[in-house]
Coordinates of C-alpha atoms in Angstrom, one line a residue:
M248 CA -6.6 42.7 3.5
D249 CA -3.7 41.3 1.4
I250 CA -4.1 37.8 -0.1
H251 CA -0.9 35.9 -0.8
R252 CA -0.6 32.6 -2.6
R253 CA 1.1 29.9 -0.6
A254 CA 4.4 28.7 -2.1
E255 CA 5.3 25.0 -1.9
M256 CA 8.6 24.1 -0.4
T257 CA 10.4 21.3 -2.1
G258 CA 13.9 20.4 -2.9
L259 CA 17.0 22.1 -1.6
L260 CA 16.1 25.4 0.1
G261 CA 12.6 25.3 -1.3
Y262 CA 13.7 25.0 -4.9
E263 CA 13.3 22.0 -7.1
S264 CA 15.0 22.2 -10.5
P265 CA 13.5 20.7 -13.6
L266 CA 16.3 18.1 -13.4
D267 CA 15.3 17.2 -9.8
R268 CA 11.7 16.7 -10.9
A269 CA 12.7 14.6 -14.0
L270 CA 15.0 12.4 -12.0
G271 CA 12.5 12.1 -9.1
A272 CA 9.8 11.0 -11.6
F273 CA 12.2 8.6 -13.3
F274 CA 13.3 6.8 -10.1
A275 CA 9.9 6.8 -8.3
P276 CA 8.8 3.4 -9.6
V277 CA 12.1 1.9 -8.6
N278 CA 12.3 3.3 -5.0
G279 CA 8.6 2.6 -4.3
T280 CA 7.4 6.2 -4.1
A281 CA 5.4 6.6 -7.3
R282 CA 2.8 9.3 -7.3
V283 CA 0.2 9.2 -10.0
A284 CA -3.0 10.8 -11.1
G285 CA -1.9 14.3 -10.5
G286 CA -2.4 14.3 -6.8
S287 CA -0.3 13.9 -3.7
I288 CA -1.0 11.7 -0.7
D289 CA 1.5 12.0 2.1
L290 CA 2.1 8.9 4.1
D291 CA 4.3 7.3 6.8
V292 CA 5.1 3.6 6.9
V293 CA 6.2 1.9 10.1
E294 CA 7.4 -1.7 10.4
T295 CA 6.6 -3.7 13.5
P296 CA 7.6 -7.3 14.1
E297 CA 4.1 -8.5 13.0
A298 CA 2.9 -5.9 10.4
Y299 CA 3.5 -2.8 8.4
V300 CA 1.4 0.2 9.5
V301 CA 0.7 2.8 6.8
K302 CA -0.7 6.2 7.8
A303 CA -1.9 8.4 4.9
E304 CA -3.2 12.0 5.1
V305 CA -6.5 12.2 3.4
P306 CA -8.1 15.4 4.8
G307 CA -11.6 16.2 3.7
V308 CA -12.1 12.8 2.0
A309 CA -15.1 10.7 3.0
K310 CA -14.3 7.1 3.6
D311 CA -16.5 6.0 0.7
K312 CA -14.2 8.0 -1.6
I313 CA -11.1 6.1 -0.6
E314 CA -10.0 2.9 -2.4
V315 CA -7.2 0.7 -1.0
K316 CA -5.7 -2.2 -3.0
V317 CA -3.2 -4.6 -1.5
E318 CA -1.5 -7.3 -3.5
D319 CA 1.7 -9.2 -2.4
R320 CA 4.1 -6.3 -1.6
D321 CA 2.2 -3.6 -3.4
V322 CA -0.2 -1.1 -1.8
T323 CA -2.2 1.5 -3.7
I324 CA -4.3 4.2 -2.1
A325 CA -6.7 6.2 -4.4
V326 CA -8.9 9.0 -3.3
E327 CA -11.4 11.5 -4.8
Y328 CA -11.4 15.1 -3.6
R329 CA -14.8 16.8 -4.2
Q330 CA -15.2 20.4 -5.1
E331 CA -17.7 22.2 -2.8
I332 CA -20.1 24.4 -4.8
E333 CA -21.1 27.6 -3.0
A334 CA -24.9 27.8 -2.6
N335 CA -24.9 31.5 -1.7
G336 CA -22.4 33.9 -3.1
K337 CA -19.4 33.4 -5.3
A338 CA -15.9 32.2 -4.6
L339 CA -13.4 35.0 -4.4
W340 CA -10.3 32.7 -3.9
R341 CA -9.8 29.0 -4.4
E342 CA -6.6 27.1 -3.4
R343 CA -8.0 23.8 -2.5
S344 CA -7.6 21.3 -5.3
F345 CA -10.2 18.7 -6.3
G346 CA -10.1 15.6 -8.4
K347 CA -8.4 12.2 -8.0
A348 CA -5.1 11.3 -6.4
S349 CA -3.4 8.0 -5.8
R350 CA -0.2 6.7 -4.2
A351 CA 1.5 3.4 -4.8
I352 CA 4.2 1.9 -2.6
R353 CA 6.1 -1.4 -2.5
L354 CA 6.7 -2.9 0.9
P355 CA 9.9 -4.8 1.7
E356 CA 7.9 -8.1 2.3
A357 CA 4.6 -9.5 1.2
V358 CA 1.6 -8.9 3.4
D359 CA -1.6 -10.9 4.1
A360 CA -4.2 -8.9 2.2
N361 CA -7.0 -11.0 3.7
A362 CA -6.1 -10.0 7.2
A363 CA -5.5 -6.3 6.4
Q364 CA -7.4 -3.7 8.4
A365 CA -8.2 0.0 7.6
K366 CA -9.4 2.8 9.8
H367 CA -10.3 6.4 8.8
V368 CA -10.2 8.9 11.7
D369 CA -9.8 12.7 11.5
G370 CA -8.5 12.8 8.0
V371 CA -5.9 10.0 8.5
L372 CA -6.2 6.6 6.9
Q373 CA -4.4 3.9 8.9
L374 CA -3.7 0.5 7.3
T375 CA -2.5 -2.4 9.3
L376 CA -1.0 -4.9 7.0
P377 CA 0.1 -8.2 8.7
K378 CA 3.3 -9.8 7.4
I379 CA 3.0 -13.3 6.0
A380 CA 4.6 -15.7 8.4
K381 CA 7.8 -17.2 7.0
A382 CA 8.0 -20.9 6.8
N383 CA 10.5 -22.3 9.3
A384 CA 13.3 -24.4 7.9
K385 CA 13.4 -27.9 9.1
Q386 CA 16.3 -30.2 9.0
I387 CA 15.5 -33.6 7.6
T388 CA 17.4 -36.7 8.7
I389 CA 18.6 -38.9 5.9
Q390 CA 17.8 -42.6 6.4

């Protein structure tokens, strides 16, 4: 049996140059896609009229190892991947990573952190972040 290491596909045609990596890291805080703590959390963000829905892939992470912080427009998801220790036998091959990972994003508008909801089902964390209702402008009659 042959064992082959899986290659990551990034950038144009699967290649990401050192310049691409440097520029990506430089602009990440500006475009709201900063990845920190050495890990990667893939996510989708959907906007509805009432809320933002964030779905983050966190396979193999127990819900008590997930931390979510919401403040104004900023959302941070942090997780801890655990290494499984083999009770019988020794590991011949390890590709799964362990440690901590986090992801920070900035939403277009502020959300109500007190009304936020989180669900963790089948390795997917789903956050429902209600938008803060905008105050309606009212015309005032001058007397």
